[in-house]
Amino acid sequence: MSLVSQMPQWQSLHAHWDEMKAARMTDLFAADPDRAQAMSLSAAGLYLDYSKNILTRDTLAKLAALAEAVDLEGWTKRMFEGEPINNTEGRAVLHIALRNRSNRPILVDGQDVMPEVNAVLARIEAFVGRVRSGEWTGHTGKRITDVVNIGIGGSNLGPKMICAALAPYQSESLRVHFVSNVDGTHLVETVRQLDPETTLFIVASKTFTTQETMTNASSARDWLLTALDDPAAVARHFVAVSTNAEKVAAFGIDTANMFGFWDWVGGRYSLWSAIGLPIALAVGFDHFAELLEGAHAMDEHFRTAELAENMPALLGLIGVWYANFAGARTHAVLPYDQSLRFLPAYLQQGDMESNGKGVTREGMTVEYCTGPVVWGEPGTDGQHAFYQLIHQGTQMIPADFIGAVHSHNELGDHHPKFMANFFAQTEALMRGRKYDEALAEMLDAGMSEEQARFLAHHRTFPGNRPTNSILMERLTPRTLGALIALYEHRIFTQGVVWGINSFDQWGVELGKKLANVILAEIHSGKVTGDHDGSTRALLERFIRQRKR
Ligand code: F6P
């Protein structure tokens, strides 16, 4: 197997960037009146305009040729058919099965996984019904008013992001909280406002061994038992979501109150599984099912649409164009929706844990950029913080703008103002402002020529900064499901192009291991390990000061 960078299609894109780097998007629009029309499409309730990018139809054809050369279609088929494409762990990658609303059989080792998927969904539905109706009570017979999800990474970010995004659909009588950080402050500050008699904990961990989650779970259990003083209370106040029944039982949670999932669900792709239990509790099972429907609609689009009309594949390829040929090193996600405030953090794990890889599936070292740094904040907060660098800084930062036509909170003209900023920013980023324009503006305003000439340099915007615009009619469970699936498949597309395994995460192991060694040293009060000078000195200082 050779690296993708050795393929002629890759090299042709390099040569093409050399031609394109001087191109101005404004000129491309002027030369092609149909550009916006041609470079936009709708799928699964989302509308994508990708015309404000430094590319032509020729670029798209070359990117399509690259996708064909790396067999994107074949890999997509293999994923959807349950082949073990996560080759370092020997696992299938089937988050798409979790929302396979068509029930088309999906086989893993010859077994259709859909009956199991549906059985867990049915259990979730029943449990959610009992908690939300008040039938499931706490140990002292009181109705559950608060749910605390204890999990980290994929067992936290997805449900937390979705619950915030679907706040308008949330029940007022059941509040959902998230504790992830092993910093005791997170748990202490969350439970401070809660009543143990009416609180239900979900311990969410695929492995049920994650240090942060297990530590938080056992402190939460202490908090509960201090108040209720009866070990039997655990069964009414703790449920688990995991693939590891043995560990769940060892923790003291009745496995009858455990919701399972499977090793073919990656942590960062798990919100569609029982890991989504807090979502279903917050917004009701029907809305959770709609979230799955939306994702399924995007799955079907990704699986069946031609490349030229395939939204996730196009976004993935455009990202490759910038990361590998234009030298972009980061990618901004800018939701113009306050309720999508956790989306950038969610996508950081989704993208960076998936594609932050330095070797191919076969173990060859890659010599090109894989996953860019993903970051962002909702507009308009971001505008008043970091957009300056996107507009006038020295690096190219491709950005996705995401917004809805209607807000769930149509307050006065807030939403038109909000979205006016969305459109204005994408326009300004593309158009920029020439020196002469800046100068003329200041002279017209009566500024002295000397001052205007000086300031015009600072008030010139290079423009030609690429953006994608993603619009939906309204942020609903369905459009949200489609949006998340869109990004999942964008990540997949890029992983296929780069020839890497997007579905393992060995990189987080080393730090975890060393933390355990260091923890033992902190407990013993003696630094005995083979540390570098800096780590040793820091540890000794920490231990010394803790003793005071
Ligand atoms: O950060 C590594 C990781 O394994 C993530 O992939 C995962 O989402 C997270 O830890 C939590 O893992 P678990 O669900 O097993 O507790």
Coordinates of C-alpha atoms and ligand atoms in Angstrom, one line a residue:
M1 CA 0.0 0.0 0.0
S2 CA 1.3 3.4 -0.9
L3 CA 0.6 6.7 0.8
V4 CA -2.1 8.8 -0.7
S5 CA 0.4 11.5 -1.2
Q6 CA 2.2 9.3 -3.7
M7 CA -0.9 9.1 -5.9
P8 CA -1.0 11.1 -9.1
Q9 CA -4.4 12.5 -8.1
W10 CA -2.8 14.0 -4.9
Q11 CA 0.1 15.5 -6.9
S12 CA -2.3 17.0 -9.4
L13 CA -4.1 18.7 -6.6
H14 CA -0.8 20.2 -5.4
A15 CA -0.1 21.6 -8.9
H16 CA -3.7 22.8 -9.0
W17 CA -3.3 24.8 -5.7
D18 CA -0.3 26.5 -7.2
E19 CA -2.6 27.8 -9.9
M20 CA -5.5 28.5 -7.5
K21 CA -3.7 30.2 -4.7
A22 CA -3.8 33.6 -6.5
A23 CA -7.5 33.2 -7.4
R24 CA -10.0 35.6 -5.8
M25 CA -13.3 34.2 -4.9
T26 CA -15.0 37.5 -5.8
D27 CA -13.6 37.0 -9.3
L28 CA -14.8 33.4 -9.4
F29 CA -18.3 34.7 -8.6
A30 CA -18.1 37.4 -11.2
A31 CA -17.0 34.9 -13.8
D32 CA -19.7 32.3 -13.0
P33 CA -23.2 33.7 -12.4
D34 CA -24.4 30.2 -11.4
R35 CA -21.7 29.6 -8.9
A36 CA -23.9 29.9 -5.7
Q37 CA -26.5 27.7 -7.3
A38 CA -24.1 25.1 -8.5
M39 CA -22.2 25.0 -5.3
S40 CA -25.0 24.5 -2.9
L41 CA -27.3 21.5 -2.1
S42 CA -29.9 20.3 0.3
A43 CA -30.0 17.0 2.2
A44 CA -31.8 15.7 5.3
G45 CA -33.2 19.1 6.1
L46 CA -29.9 20.9 5.8
Y47 CA -28.8 23.4 3.2
L48 CA -25.1 23.8 2.4
D49 CA -23.6 26.6 0.4
Y50 CA -20.0 25.9 -0.2
S51 CA -19.5 28.5 -3.0
K52 CA -17.5 30.8 -0.8
N53 CA -14.4 28.6 -1.1
I54 CA -11.2 29.0 -3.1
L55 CA -12.2 26.3 -5.6
T56 CA -13.6 25.8 -9.1
R57 CA -15.5 23.0 -10.7
D58 CA -12.2 21.8 -11.9
T59 CA -11.0 21.6 -8.2
L60 CA -14.1 19.6 -7.4
A61 CA -13.4 17.2 -10.2
K62 CA -9.9 16.7 -9.0
L63 CA -11.1 16.1 -5.4
A64 CA -13.6 13.6 -6.7
A65 CA -10.8 11.8 -8.6
L66 CA -8.9 11.6 -5.3
A67 CA -11.9 10.2 -3.5
E68 CA -12.2 7.6 -6.2
A69 CA -8.5 6.8 -6.0
V70 CA -8.8 6.1 -2.3
D71 CA -12.0 4.2 -2.8
L72 CA -14.3 6.3 -0.6
E73 CA -17.3 4.5 -2.0
G74 CA -15.9 1.1 -1.2
W75 CA -14.9 2.1 2.4
T76 CA -18.4 3.6 2.9
K77 CA -19.9 0.4 1.8
R78 CA -17.6 -1.6 4.1
M79 CA -18.6 0.6 7.1
F80 CA -22.3 0.3 6.3
E81 CA -22.0 -3.4 5.9
G82 CA -20.4 -4.0 9.3
E83 CA -16.9 -5.0 8.1
P84 CA -14.2 -4.6 10.8
I85 CA -12.8 -1.4 9.4
N86 CA -11.4 -0.4 12.8
N87 CA -8.5 -2.7 12.0
T88 CA -6.3 -2.1 15.0
E89 CA -9.1 -3.2 17.3
G90 CA -10.7 -5.7 14.9
R91 CA -14.1 -4.0 15.2
A92 CA -16.9 -3.0 12.9
V93 CA -17.9 0.7 13.0
L94 CA -21.6 0.8 13.3
H95 CA -22.9 3.9 14.9
I96 CA -25.1 4.0 11.7
A97 CA -26.8 0.8 12.9
L98 CA -27.9 2.6 16.1
R99 CA -30.1 4.9 14.0
N100 CA -30.9 2.5 11.2
R101 CA -34.6 3.3 11.2
S102 CA -35.2 1.3 8.1
N103 CA -34.2 -1.8 10.0
R104 CA -32.3 -3.1 7.0
P105 CA -30.3 -6.0 8.5
I106 CA -26.7 -5.2 9.3
L107 CA -24.5 -8.2 9.9
V108 CA -21.6 -8.4 12.3
D109 CA -19.9 -11.8 12.1
G110 CA -23.0 -13.1 10.3
Q111 CA -25.4 -11.8 13.0
D112 CA -28.0 -9.1 12.4
V113 CA -27.4 -6.4 15.0
M114 CA -30.7 -4.7 14.5
P115 CA -32.8 -6.9 16.9
E116 CA -30.4 -6.1 19.8
V117 CA -30.3 -2.4 18.8
N118 CA -34.1 -2.3 18.9
A119 CA -34.3 -4.2 22.1
V120 CA -32.1 -1.7 23.9
L121 CA -34.1 1.2 22.4
A122 CA -37.3 -0.4 23.7
R123 CA -35.7 -0.7 27.2
I124 CA -34.7 2.9 27.1
E125 CA -38.2 3.9 26.0
A126 CA -39.7 2.0 28.9
F127 CA -37.3 3.4 31.5
V128 CA -37.7 6.9 30.2
G129 CA -41.4 6.6 30.4
R130 CA -41.3 5.4 34.0
V131 CA -38.9 8.2 35.2
R132 CA -40.7 11.0 33.4
S133 CA -44.2 9.8 34.5
G134 CA -43.0 9.6 38.1
E135 CA -43.6 5.8 38.3
W136 CA -39.9 5.3 39.0
T137 CA -39.2 6.9 42.3
G138 CA -36.2 7.3 44.5
H139 CA -35.6 5.1 47.6
T140 CA -37.8 7.2 49.8
G141 CA -40.7 7.1 47.3
K142 CA -40.1 10.6 45.9
R143 CA -40.3 11.4 42.2
I144 CA -37.0 12.0 40.4
T145 CA -36.4 15.6 39.6
D146 CA -32.8 15.6 38.6
V147 CA -30.6 13.3 36.6
V148 CA -26.8 13.5 36.8
N149 CA -24.9 11.9 34.0
I150 CA -21.4 10.9 35.1
G151 CA -19.2 10.2 32.2
I152 CA -16.4 11.7 30.2
G153 CA -15.3 12.1 26.5
G154 CA -17.9 10.4 24.3
S155 CA -19.9 9.4 27.4
N156 CA -20.4 13.0 28.2
L157 CA -19.8 15.4 25.3
G158 CA -22.5 14.1 23.0
P159 CA -25.4 14.0 25.4
K160 CA -24.4 17.3 27.0
M161 CA -24.2 19.0 23.6
I162 CA -27.6 17.5 22.5
C163 CA -29.4 18.3 25.7
A164 CA -28.3 22.0 25.5
A165 CA -29.2 22.1 21.8
L166 CA -32.7 20.7 22.5
A167 CA -33.4 22.8 25.5
P168 CA -36.7 24.0 24.0
Y169 CA -37.9 20.4 24.0
Q170 CA -36.9 19.7 27.6
S171 CA -39.2 18.8 30.4
E172 CA -39.4 21.4 33.1
S173 CA -39.9 18.8 35.8
L174 CA -36.7 16.8 35.0
R175 CA -33.4 18.6 34.9
V176 CA -30.3 16.9 33.5
H177 CA -26.8 17.7 34.7
F178 CA -23.4 16.5 33.5
V179 CA -20.4 15.7 35.6
S180 CA -17.2 14.7 33.7
N181 CA -14.1 16.3 35.2
V182 CA -12.4 14.4 38.0
D183 CA -11.7 17.8 39.6
G184 CA -13.9 17.3 42.7
T185 CA -15.3 20.8 42.0
H186 CA -17.4 19.5 39.2
L187 CA -19.3 17.0 41.3
V188 CA -19.4 19.1 44.4
E189 CA -20.9 22.1 42.6
T190 CA -23.4 20.0 40.7
V191 CA -24.8 18.1 43.6
R192 CA -24.8 21.1 45.9
Q193 CA -28.0 22.2 44.4
L194 CA -29.6 18.7 44.4
D195 CA -31.7 16.6 46.8
P196 CA -30.3 13.0 47.1
E197 CA -33.9 11.7 47.5
T198 CA -34.9 13.0 44.1
T199 CA -31.6 12.5 42.2
L200 CA -30.8 9.7 39.7
F201 CA -27.3 9.1 38.6
I202 CA -26.4 7.6 35.2
V203 CA -22.9 6.2 35.3
A204 CA -22.0 6.2 31.6
S205 CA -18.8 4.5 30.5
K206 CA -18.2 2.1 27.7
T207 CA -15.4 0.4 29.5
F208 CA -16.5 1.1 33.1
T209 CA -12.9 1.5 34.0
T210 CA -12.3 5.2 33.2
Q211 CA -10.6 6.8 36.2
E212 CA -12.5 10.0 36.1
T213 CA -15.9 8.4 35.8
M214 CA -15.3 5.7 38.4
T215 CA -14.0 8.2 40.9
N216 CA -16.9 10.6 40.3
A217 CA -19.4 7.7 40.5
S218 CA -18.0 6.4 43.8
S219 CA -18.1 9.9 45.3
A220 CA -21.6 10.4 44.1
R221 CA -22.5 7.1 45.7
D222 CA -20.9 8.3 49.0
W223 CA -22.9 11.5 48.7
L224 CA -26.2 9.6 48.3
L225 CA -25.5 7.1 51.1
T226 CA -24.4 9.8 53.5
A227 CA -27.9 11.2 53.1
L228 CA -30.0 8.1 52.7
D229 CA -28.0 5.8 54.9
D230 CA -29.1 2.5 53.3
P231 CA -27.1 0.6 50.7
A232 CA -30.3 -0.5 49.1
A233 CA -30.8 3.1 47.9
V234 CA -28.1 2.6 45.2
A235 CA -30.5 0.4 43.1
R236 CA -33.1 3.3 42.9
H237 CA -30.6 6.1 42.4
F238 CA -28.0 4.6 40.1
V239 CA -28.3 3.2 36.6
A240 CA -25.4 2.3 34.3
V241 CA -24.7 2.6 30.5
S242 CA -21.9 0.4 29.5
T243 CA -20.6 -2.6 27.5
N244 CA -19.1 -4.1 30.7
A245 CA -21.7 -5.9 32.8
E246 CA -19.1 -7.4 35.1
K247 CA -17.7 -4.1 36.2
V248 CA -21.2 -2.6 36.5
A249 CA -22.2 -5.3 38.9
A250 CA -18.9 -5.0 40.8
F251 CA -19.6 -1.3 41.3
G252 CA -22.9 -2.3 43.0
I253 CA -25.4 -1.3 40.3
D254 CA -28.0 -3.9 39.6
T255 CA -27.4 -5.1 36.0
A256 CA -31.2 -5.0 35.5
N257 CA -30.6 -1.3 35.6
M258 CA -27.9 -1.4 33.0
F259 CA -28.3 -0.3 29.4
G260 CA -25.8 -2.0 27.1
F261 CA -24.2 -1.2 23.9
W262 CA -21.5 -2.9 21.8
D263 CA -17.8 -2.7 21.0
W264 CA -18.7 -1.6 17.5
V265 CA -19.9 1.7 18.9
G266 CA -16.9 4.1 19.3
G267 CA -17.1 6.3 22.4
R268 CA -17.2 9.5 20.3
Y269 CA -19.9 8.1 18.1
S270 CA -22.1 6.8 20.9
L271 CA -24.7 9.4 21.6
W272 CA -27.1 7.4 19.4
S273 CA -26.8 4.4 21.7
A274 CA -27.8 4.0 25.4
I275 CA -25.3 6.7 26.0
G276 CA -28.1 8.9 24.8
L277 CA -30.2 8.0 27.8
P278 CA -29.9 11.4 29.4
I279 CA -31.1 12.9 26.1
A280 CA -34.1 10.7 26.1
L281 CA -34.8 11.5 29.7
A282 CA -34.5 15.2 29.0
V283 CA -36.5 15.5 25.9
G284 CA -38.6 12.4 25.9
F285 CA -38.1 9.2 23.9
D286 CA -40.1 10.4 20.9
H287 CA -37.7 13.4 20.4
F288 CA -34.7 11.0 20.9
A289 CA -36.2 8.8 18.1
E290 CA -36.5 11.9 15.9
L291 CA -32.9 12.7 16.5
L292 CA -32.1 9.1 15.2
E293 CA -34.4 9.7 12.2
G294 CA -32.5 12.8 11.3
A295 CA -29.1 11.1 11.5
H296 CA -30.5 8.2 9.5
A297 CA -31.7 10.5 6.7
M298 CA -28.1 11.9 6.5
D299 CA -26.7 8.3 6.6
E300 CA -28.9 7.4 3.6
H301 CA -27.9 10.5 1.8
F302 CA -24.2 9.8 2.4
R303 CA -24.5 6.2 1.5
T304 CA -26.4 6.7 -1.8
A305 CA -25.8 10.2 -3.2
E306 CA -23.3 10.8 -6.0
L307 CA -20.1 12.4 -4.9
A308 CA -20.9 15.7 -6.6
E309 CA -24.1 15.9 -4.6
N310 CA -22.9 14.3 -1.4
M311 CA -22.8 16.8 1.4
P312 CA -20.6 15.1 4.0
A313 CA -18.2 13.9 1.3
L314 CA -17.9 17.4 -0.3
L315 CA -17.3 18.9 3.1
G316 CA -14.6 16.3 3.9
L317 CA -12.9 16.8 0.5
I318 CA -13.0 20.6 0.8
G319 CA -11.4 20.2 4.2
V320 CA -8.7 18.1 2.6
W321 CA -8.1 20.7 0.0
Y322 CA -7.3 23.3 2.6
A323 CA -5.4 21.1 5.1
N324 CA -3.2 19.3 2.6
F325 CA -2.8 21.7 -0.3
A326 CA -3.5 25.2 1.0
G327 CA -1.7 24.6 4.3
A328 CA -4.6 25.4 6.7
R329 CA -3.9 23.9 10.1
T330 CA -7.2 24.6 11.9
H331 CA -10.9 24.5 11.2
A332 CA -13.4 26.7 12.9
V333 CA -16.9 25.7 13.7
L334 CA -19.1 28.7 14.3
P335 CA -22.7 28.0 15.2
Y336 CA -25.0 31.0 15.1
D337 CA -27.1 29.3 17.7
Q338 CA -26.6 29.7 21.4
S339 CA -28.0 26.3 22.0
L340 CA -25.2 24.8 19.9
R341 CA -22.6 26.2 22.2
F342 CA -21.2 22.8 23.0
L343 CA -21.0 21.7 19.4
P344 CA -17.3 22.9 18.9
A345 CA -16.2 20.9 21.9
Y346 CA -18.2 17.9 20.8
L347 CA -16.6 18.0 17.3
Q348 CA -13.2 18.5 18.8
Q349 CA -13.4 15.0 20.2
G350 CA -15.2 13.7 17.2
D351 CA -12.7 15.0 14.7
M352 CA -9.4 15.2 16.6
E353 CA -9.7 11.9 18.4
S354 CA -10.7 10.3 15.2
N355 CA -8.2 11.8 12.7
G356 CA -5.4 12.8 15.0
K357 CA -3.3 10.0 13.7
G358 CA 0.3 9.8 12.3
V359 CA 0.3 6.4 10.7
T360 CA -1.8 4.8 8.1
R361 CA -4.0 1.8 8.7
E362 CA -1.1 -0.3 7.7
G363 CA 1.3 1.4 10.1
M364 CA 3.2 3.6 7.6
T365 CA 4.2 7.1 8.9
V366 CA 2.2 9.7 7.1
E367 CA 4.0 12.7 5.7
Y368 CA 1.0 15.0 5.3
C369 CA -1.3 16.8 7.7
T370 CA -4.1 14.7 9.1
G371 CA -6.8 16.1 11.4
P372 CA -6.7 19.9 11.7
V373 CA -7.3 21.6 15.1
V374 CA -11.0 22.0 15.4
W375 CA -12.3 24.9 17.4
G376 CA -15.0 27.5 17.7
E377 CA -17.6 29.4 19.7
P378 CA -21.0 30.5 18.9
G379 CA -21.5 33.7 17.0
T380 CA -21.7 36.6 17.9
D381 CA -19.5 36.0 21.0
G382 CA -16.8 34.7 18.7
Q383 CA -16.9 37.8 16.6
H384 CA -15.9 39.9 19.6
A385 CA -13.2 37.6 20.5
F386 CA -11.2 35.8 17.8
Y387 CA -12.7 36.8 14.4
Q388 CA -10.0 39.5 14.2
L389 CA -7.4 36.8 13.5
I390 CA -9.7 35.1 10.9
H391 CA -10.1 38.4 9.1
Q392 CA -6.7 39.9 9.3
G393 CA -4.3 37.3 10.7
T394 CA -1.6 35.7 8.6
Q395 CA -3.1 32.2 8.4
M396 CA -6.0 30.8 6.5
I397 CA -8.7 29.5 8.8
P398 CA -11.6 27.7 6.9
A399 CA -14.8 28.1 8.9
D400 CA -18.2 26.5 9.0
F401 CA -21.1 28.9 9.8
I402 CA -24.2 27.1 11.0
G403 CA -27.5 28.7 11.6
A404 CA -31.3 28.4 11.4
V405 CA -34.0 30.5 9.7
H406 CA -36.2 30.4 12.7
S407 CA -35.2 30.6 16.3
H408 CA -37.0 28.9 19.2
N409 CA -36.8 32.2 21.0
E410 CA -38.1 34.9 18.6
L411 CA -37.5 37.8 20.8
G412 CA -38.0 41.2 19.1
D413 CA -35.5 41.4 16.3
H414 CA -32.8 39.4 18.0
H415 CA -32.8 36.6 15.4
P416 CA -32.7 38.8 12.3
K417 CA -29.8 40.7 14.0
F418 CA -28.1 37.5 14.8
M419 CA -28.3 36.0 11.3
A420 CA -27.5 39.4 9.7
N421 CA -24.1 38.9 11.5
F422 CA -23.8 35.4 10.1
F423 CA -24.3 36.5 6.5
A424 CA -22.3 39.7 6.9
Q425 CA -19.3 37.8 8.3
T426 CA -19.2 35.3 5.5
E427 CA -19.5 38.1 3.0
A428 CA -16.8 40.2 4.7
L429 CA -14.4 37.3 5.0
M430 CA -14.7 36.6 1.3
R431 CA -14.8 40.2 0.1
G432 CA -12.3 41.9 2.3
R433 CA -11.6 45.5 1.8
K434 CA -9.0 47.0 -0.5
Y435 CA -6.5 49.7 0.6
D436 CA -8.1 52.2 -1.8
E437 CA -11.6 51.5 -0.4
A438 CA -10.4 51.9 3.2
L439 CA -8.7 55.1 2.2
A440 CA -11.6 56.6 0.3
E441 CA -13.9 55.9 3.2
M442 CA -11.7 57.7 5.7
L443 CA -11.2 60.7 3.3
D444 CA -14.9 60.9 2.8
A445 CA -15.4 61.0 6.5
G446 CA -13.1 64.1 6.6
M447 CA -9.9 62.5 7.9
S448 CA -6.6 64.2 6.9
E449 CA -4.8 62.5 4.0
E450 CA -1.7 61.7 6.1
Q451 CA -3.8 60.0 8.8
A452 CA -6.0 58.2 6.3
R453 CA -3.0 56.9 4.4
F454 CA -1.5 55.5 7.6
L455 CA -4.7 54.0 8.9
A456 CA -5.7 52.5 5.5
H457 CA -3.0 49.8 5.9
H458 CA -4.6 48.7 9.2
R459 CA -8.1 48.9 7.8
T460 CA -7.4 46.8 4.8
F461 CA -8.8 43.3 4.9
P462 CA -7.2 40.7 2.6
G463 CA -10.5 38.8 2.2
N464 CA -10.6 35.5 0.2
R465 CA -11.1 33.7 3.5
P466 CA -13.1 30.5 2.9
T467 CA -16.4 29.6 4.6
N468 CA -19.2 27.0 4.3
S469 CA -22.7 28.1 5.3
I470 CA -25.0 25.5 6.7
L471 CA -28.6 26.6 7.1
M472 CA -31.6 24.8 8.5
E473 CA -35.2 25.9 8.8
R474 CA -35.1 25.3 12.6
L475 CA -33.0 23.4 15.0
T476 CA -35.1 20.4 15.8
P477 CA -34.2 16.9 16.9
R478 CA -34.3 15.9 13.2
T479 CA -32.1 18.6 11.8
L480 CA -29.7 18.3 14.8
G481 CA -29.4 14.5 14.1
A482 CA -28.7 15.2 10.5
L483 CA -26.1 17.9 11.4
I484 CA -24.2 15.6 13.7
A485 CA -24.2 12.7 11.2
L486 CA -23.0 15.2 8.6
Y487 CA -19.9 15.9 10.6
E488 CA -19.4 12.2 11.4
H489 CA -19.3 11.4 7.8
R490 CA -17.1 14.4 7.0
I491 CA -14.6 13.0 9.5
F492 CA -14.9 9.5 7.9
T493 CA -14.4 10.9 4.4
Q494 CA -11.2 12.6 5.5
G495 CA -9.9 9.5 7.4
V496 CA -10.4 7.5 4.2
V497 CA -8.5 10.0 2.1
W498 CA -5.7 10.1 4.6
G499 CA -5.7 6.3 4.8
I500 CA -5.8 6.3 8.6
N501 CA -8.0 4.4 11.1
S502 CA -10.4 7.0 12.4
F503 CA -11.8 4.7 15.0
D504 CA -9.1 3.9 17.5
Q505 CA -7.6 6.3 20.0
W506 CA -4.3 4.8 21.2
G507 CA -2.9 8.3 21.7
V508 CA -4.8 8.8 24.9
E509 CA -3.3 5.7 26.5
L510 CA 0.2 6.8 27.5
G511 CA -1.0 9.8 29.6
K512 CA -3.5 7.5 31.4
K513 CA -0.8 5.0 32.2
L514 CA 1.7 7.6 33.5
A515 CA -1.1 9.2 35.6
N516 CA -1.6 6.0 37.4
V517 CA 2.2 5.7 38.2
I518 CA 2.3 9.3 39.4
L519 CA -0.9 8.9 41.5
A520 CA 0.8 6.0 43.4
E521 CA 3.8 8.3 44.0
I522 CA 1.6 11.1 45.3
H523 CA -0.2 8.7 47.6
S524 CA 3.1 7.3 48.9
G525 CA 4.6 10.7 49.2
K526 CA 7.8 9.5 47.4
V527 CA 8.9 10.2 43.9
T528 CA 10.4 6.9 42.8
G529 CA 9.7 6.7 39.1
D530 CA 12.1 7.4 36.3
H531 CA 10.9 11.0 35.5
D532 CA 12.6 13.8 33.7
G533 CA 14.0 16.6 35.8
S534 CA 11.0 18.9 35.3
T535 CA 8.3 16.3 36.2
R536 CA 10.3 15.2 39.2
A537 CA 10.7 18.7 40.5
L538 CA 7.0 19.5 39.9
L539 CA 5.9 16.4 41.7
E540 CA 8.2 16.9 44.7
R541 CA 7.0 20.5 45.0
F542 CA 3.4 19.3 44.9
I543 CA 3.9 16.6 47.5
R544 CA 5.8 18.9 49.8
Q545 CA 3.2 21.6 49.6
R546 CA 0.3 19.1 50.1
K547 CA 2.0 18.1 53.4
R548 CA 1.9 21.6 54.8
Ligands
F6P1 O1 -10.4 9.6 25.9 C1 -10.3 8.3 25.6 C2 -11.7 7.7 25.7 O2 -11.5 6.3 25.5 C3 -12.7 8.2 24.7 O3 -12.6 7.6 23.4 C4 -14.0 7.9 25.4 O4 -15.0 8.5 24.8 C5 -13.6 8.3 26.8 O5 -12.3 7.9 26.9 C6 -14.5 7.7 27.8 O6 -14.4 6.3 27.8 P1 -15.5 5.4 28.6 O7 -16.8 5.6 28.0 O8 -15.0 4.0 28.4 O9 -15.5 5.8 30.0

